[in-house]
Amino acid sequence: MPSSASPASTAAPAGVTLWDIDPAHSSAHFAVRHMMVANVRGEFARITGTVRLDSADVTRSSVEASIDTASINTGEPDRDAHLKSADFLDVQKYPTIEFRSTRVARAGIGELEITGDLTLHGVTRPVLLRVETDDSELKDPYGNVKRGATATTRISRKDFGLEWNVALEAGGFLVGDEVKITLDVELSARTE
């Protein structure tokens, strides 16, 4: 599809604009239960990708994103090393987490639901992202057009083959199965 230099431009038929995820101002956060008593939080600091936005018909929009698994950071170097190992993410074998949308739908004012295929640890499964955005576009001090969004989802890590765990003496497991994910992205309008 054609793209335009500015999201406000009418040069693109059907109002299609291309937006790049700004890796310097975007991140993916996660939380998982530890020992069944507390949440451990972390982030992936390097996200890249493209959003094709059709403002006239949001259902014709699409999202592709890639997360660098080696950019994981929980604030604890030993834990990060374990998460990068073959017990968990195996970053040597699986250097990225990929997302490709299959459906985009308006869910309310400032809300979207984006269904897509998430590939993590070599396994691809469908996920639903609930997205909040106010649809506003602003120019930064350098003249670049920006917009932002926050997306949330929950996944079972076992569904993606991340099964390492330790049984606790009192019952339960060291690491919870459900992972809560929040993506905070800043988008830059592509100029070509």
PDB file of C-alpha atoms in Angstrom:
ATOM      1  CA  MET A   1       0.000   0.000   0.000  1.00  0.00           C
ATOM      2  CA  PRO A   2       1.238   3.520  -0.649  1.00  0.00           C
ATOM      3  CA  SER A   3       2.426   5.600   2.260  1.00  0.00           C
ATOM      4  CA  SER A   4       2.531   9.307   2.828  1.00  0.00           C
ATOM      5  CA  ALA A   5       5.129  11.632   4.267  1.00  0.00           C
ATOM      6  CA  SER A   6       2.722  12.872   6.899  1.00  0.00           C
ATOM      7  CA  PRO A   7      -0.211  11.160   8.641  1.00  0.00           C
ATOM      8  CA  ALA A   8      -2.321  14.253   7.935  1.00  0.00           C
ATOM      9  CA  SER A   9      -1.600  14.068   4.197  1.00  0.00           C
ATOM     10  CA  THR A  10      -4.416  13.051   1.862  1.00  0.00           C
ATOM     11  CA  ALA A  11      -1.968  11.700  -0.736  1.00  0.00           C
ATOM     12  CA  ALA A  12      -2.381   8.118   0.509  1.00  0.00           C
ATOM     13  CA  PRO A  13      -5.673   6.736  -0.819  1.00  0.00           C
ATOM     14  CA  ALA A  14      -7.786   5.319   2.057  1.00  0.00           C
ATOM     15  CA  GLY A  15      -5.712   7.243   4.654  1.00  0.00           C
ATOM     16  CA  VAL A  16      -3.006   4.608   5.094  1.00  0.00           C
ATOM     17  CA  THR A  17       0.093   5.728   7.005  1.00  0.00           C
ATOM     18  CA  LEU A  18       3.180   3.827   8.058  1.00  0.00           C
ATOM     19  CA  TRP A  19       4.538   4.209  11.574  1.00  0.00           C
ATOM     20  CA  ASP A  20       7.807   2.840  12.918  1.00  0.00           C
ATOM     21  CA  ILE A  21       8.159   1.775  16.541  1.00  0.00           C
ATOM     22  CA  ASP A  22      10.735   4.118  18.097  1.00  0.00           C
ATOM     23  CA  PRO A  23      13.082   1.721  19.939  1.00  0.00           C
ATOM     24  CA  ALA A  24      14.555   4.537  22.051  1.00  0.00           C
ATOM     25  CA  HIS A  25      11.145   5.320  23.552  1.00  0.00           C
ATOM     26  CA  SER A  26       9.440   1.908  23.641  1.00  0.00           C
ATOM     27  CA  SER A  27       9.693  -1.145  25.874  1.00  0.00           C
ATOM     28  CA  ALA A  28       7.957  -4.388  26.798  1.00  0.00           C
ATOM     29  CA  HIS A  29       7.357  -4.991  30.509  1.00  0.00           C
ATOM     30  CA  PHE A  30       6.388  -8.279  32.127  1.00  0.00           C
ATOM     31  CA  ALA A  31       5.429  -9.618  35.538  1.00  0.00           C
ATOM     32  CA  VAL A  32       5.366 -13.205  36.794  1.00  0.00           C
ATOM     33  CA  ARG A  33       4.739 -14.672  40.246  1.00  0.00           C
ATOM     34  CA  HIS A  34       7.771 -15.807  42.253  1.00  0.00           C
ATOM     35  CA  MET A  35       7.315 -18.436  44.991  1.00  0.00           C
ATOM     36  CA  MET A  36       3.561 -17.746  44.769  1.00  0.00           C
ATOM     37  CA  VAL A  37       3.958 -14.664  46.998  1.00  0.00           C
ATOM     38  CA  ALA A  38       5.339 -11.783  44.938  1.00  0.00           C
ATOM     39  CA  ASN A  39       5.601 -10.506  41.383  1.00  0.00           C
ATOM     40  CA  VAL A  40       8.968 -10.273  39.688  1.00  0.00           C
ATOM     41  CA  ARG A  41       8.989  -7.554  37.038  1.00  0.00           C
ATOM     42  CA  GLY A  42      11.281  -6.972  34.137  1.00  0.00           C
ATOM     43  CA  GLU A  43      11.489  -5.502  30.686  1.00  0.00           C
ATOM     44  CA  PHE A  44      12.824  -6.009  27.202  1.00  0.00           C
ATOM     45  CA  ALA A  45      14.434  -2.726  26.220  1.00  0.00           C
ATOM     46  CA  ARG A  46      14.751  -3.223  22.450  1.00  0.00           C
ATOM     47  CA  ILE A  47      11.597  -3.314  20.336  1.00  0.00           C
ATOM     48  CA  THR A  48      11.345  -2.599  16.625  1.00  0.00           C
ATOM     49  CA  GLY A  49       8.468  -2.848  14.199  1.00  0.00           C
ATOM     50  CA  THR A  50       5.980  -1.225  11.892  1.00  0.00           C
ATOM     51  CA  VAL A  51       2.337  -0.245  12.168  1.00  0.00           C
ATOM     52  CA  ARG A  52       0.303   0.192   8.990  1.00  0.00           C
ATOM     53  CA  LEU A  53      -2.607   2.384  10.053  1.00  0.00           C
ATOM     54  CA  ASP A  54      -5.712   2.841   7.953  1.00  0.00           C
ATOM     55  CA  SER A  55      -7.548   5.691   9.681  1.00  0.00           C
ATOM     56  CA  ALA A  56     -10.602   5.296   7.418  1.00  0.00           C
ATOM     57  CA  ASP A  57     -11.015   1.604   8.286  1.00  0.00           C
ATOM     58  CA  VAL A  58      -8.949   0.432  11.263  1.00  0.00           C
ATOM     59  CA  THR A  59      -9.752  -3.207  10.408  1.00  0.00           C
ATOM     60  CA  ARG A  60      -7.370  -2.880   7.426  1.00  0.00           C
ATOM     61  CA  SER A  61      -4.509  -1.889   9.735  1.00  0.00           C
ATOM     62  CA  SER A  62      -1.685  -4.216  10.736  1.00  0.00           C
ATOM     63  CA  VAL A  63       1.178  -4.509  13.219  1.00  0.00           C
ATOM     64  CA  GLU A  64       4.534  -6.276  13.055  1.00  0.00           C
ATOM     65  CA  ALA A  65       6.943  -6.136  15.987  1.00  0.00           C
ATOM     66  CA  SER A  66      10.170  -7.772  17.062  1.00  0.00           C
ATOM     67  CA  ILE A  67      11.700  -7.879  20.553  1.00  0.00           C
ATOM     68  CA  ASP A  68      15.396  -8.600  21.164  1.00  0.00           C
ATOM     69  CA  THR A  69      15.395 -11.348  23.815  1.00  0.00           C
ATOM     70  CA  ALA A  70      18.944 -10.483  24.933  1.00  0.00           C
ATOM     71  CA  SER A  71      17.670  -7.042  26.020  1.00  0.00           C
ATOM     72  CA  ILE A  72      15.872  -8.581  29.036  1.00  0.00           C
ATOM     73  CA  ASN A  73      16.476  -6.778  32.322  1.00  0.00           C
ATOM     74  CA  THR A  74      14.982  -7.611  35.714  1.00  0.00           C
ATOM     75  CA  GLY A  75      17.485  -5.563  37.706  1.00  0.00           C
ATOM     76  CA  GLU A  76      19.266  -8.705  38.916  1.00  0.00           C
ATOM     77  CA  PRO A  77      22.210  -9.843  36.701  1.00  0.00           C
ATOM     78  CA  ASP A  78      22.231 -13.478  37.894  1.00  0.00           C
ATOM     79  CA  ARG A  79      18.485 -13.833  37.259  1.00  0.00           C
ATOM     80  CA  ASP A  80      18.866 -12.164  33.847  1.00  0.00           C
ATOM     81  CA  ALA A  81      21.618 -14.658  32.939  1.00  0.00           C
ATOM     82  CA  HIS A  82      19.333 -17.542  33.951  1.00  0.00           C
ATOM     83  CA  LEU A  83      16.415 -16.114  31.929  1.00  0.00           C
ATOM     84  CA  LYS A  84      18.695 -15.842  28.867  1.00  0.00           C
ATOM     85  CA  SER A  85      19.834 -19.458  29.259  1.00  0.00           C
ATOM     86  CA  ALA A  86      18.361 -22.597  27.685  1.00  0.00           C
ATOM     87  CA  ASP A  87      16.204 -23.047  30.824  1.00  0.00           C
ATOM     88  CA  PHE A  88      14.065 -20.111  29.680  1.00  0.00           C
ATOM     89  CA  LEU A  89      14.445 -17.854  26.621  1.00  0.00           C
ATOM     90  CA  ASP A  90      17.529 -19.539  25.127  1.00  0.00           C
ATOM     91  CA  VAL A  91      18.572 -16.253  23.489  1.00  0.00           C
ATOM     92  CA  GLN A  92      21.354 -17.916  21.485  1.00  0.00           C
ATOM     93  CA  LYS A  93      18.840 -20.121  19.679  1.00  0.00           C
ATOM     94  CA  TYR A  94      15.859 -17.709  19.740  1.00  0.00           C
ATOM     95  CA  PRO A  95      17.200 -14.136  19.518  1.00  0.00           C
ATOM     96  CA  THR A  96      13.808 -12.497  18.960  1.00  0.00           C
ATOM     97  CA  ILE A  97      10.180 -12.606  20.002  1.00  0.00           C
ATOM     98  CA  GLU A  98       7.949 -11.832  17.001  1.00  0.00           C
ATOM     99  CA  PHE A  99       4.378 -10.564  16.725  1.00  0.00           C
ATOM    100  CA  ARG A 100       2.299 -10.362  13.525  1.00  0.00           C
ATOM    101  CA  SER A 101      -1.275  -9.126  13.680  1.00  0.00           C
ATOM    102  CA  THR A 102      -4.054 -11.095  12.012  1.00  0.00           C
ATOM    103  CA  ARG A 103      -6.991  -8.837  12.991  1.00  0.00           C
ATOM    104  CA  VAL A 104      -7.417  -5.271  14.236  1.00  0.00           C
ATOM    105  CA  ALA A 105     -10.743  -4.034  15.597  1.00  0.00           C
ATOM    106  CA  ARG A 106     -12.004  -0.923  17.378  1.00  0.00           C
ATOM    107  CA  ALA A 107     -13.096  -1.862  20.921  1.00  0.00           C
ATOM    108  CA  GLY A 108     -14.313   1.548  22.097  1.00  0.00           C
ATOM    109  CA  ILE A 109     -13.172   5.143  22.229  1.00  0.00           C
ATOM    110  CA  GLY A 110      -9.378   5.068  22.356  1.00  0.00           C
ATOM    111  CA  GLU A 111      -9.352   1.262  22.482  1.00  0.00           C
ATOM    112  CA  LEU A 112      -8.387  -1.421  20.002  1.00  0.00           C
ATOM    113  CA  GLU A 113      -8.203  -5.191  20.114  1.00  0.00           C
ATOM    114  CA  ILE A 114      -5.375  -6.629  18.063  1.00  0.00           C
ATOM    115  CA  THR A 115      -5.276 -10.377  17.538  1.00  0.00           C
ATOM    116  CA  GLY A 116      -2.092 -11.855  16.183  1.00  0.00           C
ATOM    117  CA  ASP A 117       0.508 -14.603  16.193  1.00  0.00           C
ATOM    118  CA  LEU A 118       3.163 -14.413  18.890  1.00  0.00           C
ATOM    119  CA  THR A 119       6.314 -16.437  18.279  1.00  0.00           C
ATOM    120  CA  LEU A 120       8.316 -17.031  21.452  1.00  0.00           C
ATOM    121  CA  HIS A 121      10.937 -19.701  22.065  1.00  0.00           C
ATOM    122  CA  GLY A 122      10.221 -21.193  18.622  1.00  0.00           C
ATOM    123  CA  VAL A 123       6.493 -21.652  19.329  1.00  0.00           C
ATOM    124  CA  THR A 124       3.756 -19.615  17.624  1.00  0.00           C
ATOM    125  CA  ARG A 125       0.393 -19.093  19.307  1.00  0.00           C
ATOM    126  CA  PRO A 126      -2.456 -16.600  18.886  1.00  0.00           C
ATOM    127  CA  VAL A 127      -2.715 -13.784  21.446  1.00  0.00           C
ATOM    128  CA  LEU A 128      -5.060 -10.853  21.976  1.00  0.00           C
ATOM    129  CA  LEU A 129      -3.604  -7.420  22.715  1.00  0.00           C
ATOM    130  CA  ARG A 130      -5.864  -4.845  24.354  1.00  0.00           C
ATOM    131  CA  VAL A 131      -4.618  -1.455  23.188  1.00  0.00           C
ATOM    132  CA  GLU A 132      -5.186   2.007  24.640  1.00  0.00           C
ATOM    133  CA  THR A 133      -4.460   5.019  22.444  1.00  0.00           C
ATOM    134  CA  ASP A 134      -5.976   8.482  22.245  1.00  0.00           C
ATOM    135  CA  ASP A 135      -5.329   8.675  18.485  1.00  0.00           C
ATOM    136  CA  SER A 136      -3.594  12.038  18.872  1.00  0.00           C
ATOM    137  CA  GLU A 137      -0.587  12.921  16.731  1.00  0.00           C
ATOM    138  CA  LEU A 138       2.009  15.438  17.890  1.00  0.00           C
ATOM    139  CA  LYS A 139       5.175  16.906  16.400  1.00  0.00           C
ATOM    140  CA  ASP A 140       8.356  16.583  18.402  1.00  0.00           C
ATOM    141  CA  PRO A 141      10.893  19.467  18.527  1.00  0.00           C
ATOM    142  CA  TYR A 142      12.542  18.075  15.359  1.00  0.00           C
ATOM    143  CA  GLY A 143       9.342  18.049  13.279  1.00  0.00           C
ATOM    144  CA  ASN A 144       8.722  14.284  13.506  1.00  0.00           C
ATOM    145  CA  VAL A 145       5.083  13.230  13.885  1.00  0.00           C
ATOM    146  CA  LYS A 146       4.553  10.934  16.895  1.00  0.00           C
ATOM    147  CA  ARG A 147       1.782   8.962  18.534  1.00  0.00           C
ATOM    148  CA  GLY A 148       1.725   6.397  21.321  1.00  0.00           C
ATOM    149  CA  ALA A 149      -0.077   3.320  22.565  1.00  0.00           C
ATOM    150  CA  THR A 150      -0.101   0.878  25.463  1.00  0.00           C
ATOM    151  CA  ALA A 151      -0.966  -2.777  24.843  1.00  0.00           C
ATOM    152  CA  THR A 152      -1.547  -5.490  27.432  1.00  0.00           C
ATOM    153  CA  THR A 153      -1.963  -9.252  27.310  1.00  0.00           C
ATOM    154  CA  ARG A 154      -1.464 -12.364  29.416  1.00  0.00           C
ATOM    155  CA  ILE A 155       0.135 -15.588  28.274  1.00  0.00           C
ATOM    156  CA  SER A 156       0.930 -19.000  29.715  1.00  0.00           C
ATOM    157  CA  ARG A 157       4.690 -19.458  29.501  1.00  0.00           C
ATOM    158  CA  LYS A 158       4.175 -23.233  29.326  1.00  0.00           C
ATOM    159  CA  ASP A 159       2.192 -22.755  26.101  1.00  0.00           C
ATOM    160  CA  PHE A 160       5.457 -21.514  24.582  1.00  0.00           C
ATOM    161  CA  GLY A 161       7.617 -24.348  25.903  1.00  0.00           C
ATOM    162  CA  LEU A 162       9.031 -22.362  28.855  1.00  0.00           C
ATOM    163  CA  GLU A 163       8.542 -25.105  31.434  1.00  0.00           C
ATOM    164  CA  TRP A 164      11.565 -24.869  33.763  1.00  0.00           C
ATOM    165  CA  ASN A 165      10.471 -24.784  37.391  1.00  0.00           C
ATOM    166  CA  VAL A 166      11.212 -26.017  40.904  1.00  0.00           C
ATOM    167  CA  ALA A 167       8.583 -27.489  43.231  1.00  0.00           C
ATOM    168  CA  LEU A 168       8.373 -25.773  46.612  1.00  0.00           C
ATOM    169  CA  GLU A 169       8.449 -27.782  49.835  1.00  0.00           C
ATOM    170  CA  ALA A 170       5.247 -26.102  51.038  1.00  0.00           C
ATOM    171  CA  GLY A 171       3.499 -26.778  47.713  1.00  0.00           C
ATOM    172  CA  GLY A 172       3.338 -24.851  44.473  1.00  0.00           C
ATOM    173  CA  PHE A 173       6.215 -23.803  42.263  1.00  0.00           C
ATOM    174  CA  LEU A 174       9.059 -21.315  42.247  1.00  0.00           C
ATOM    175  CA  VAL A 175       7.933 -19.563  39.024  1.00  0.00           C
ATOM    176  CA  GLY A 176       4.311 -18.873  38.079  1.00  0.00           C
ATOM    177  CA  ASP A 177       2.893 -19.881  34.718  1.00  0.00           C
ATOM    178  CA  GLU A 178       0.956 -16.730  33.807  1.00  0.00           C
ATOM    179  CA  VAL A 179       2.982 -13.829  32.438  1.00  0.00           C
ATOM    180  CA  LYS A 180       1.418 -10.363  32.343  1.00  0.00           C
ATOM    181  CA  ILE A 181       2.808  -8.282  29.476  1.00  0.00           C
ATOM    182  CA  THR A 182       2.568  -4.528  28.894  1.00  0.00           C
ATOM    183  CA  LEU A 183       3.976  -2.874  25.777  1.00  0.00           C
ATOM    184  CA  ASP A 184       4.528   0.892  25.844  1.00  0.00           C
ATOM    185  CA  VAL A 185       5.302   2.115  22.338  1.00  0.00           C
ATOM    186  CA  GLU A 186       6.022   5.447  20.764  1.00  0.00           C
ATOM    187  CA  LEU A 187       5.464   5.532  17.021  1.00  0.00           C
ATOM    188  CA  SER A 188       7.126   7.810  14.479  1.00  0.00           C
ATOM    189  CA  ALA A 189       5.431   8.563  11.173  1.00  0.00           C
ATOM    190  CA  ARG A 190       7.558   7.193   8.365  1.00  0.00           C
ATOM    191  CA  THR A 191       8.745   9.713   5.814  1.00  0.00           C
ATOM    192  CA  GLU A 192       9.767   8.351   2.422  1.00  0.00           C
TER     193      GLU A 192
END
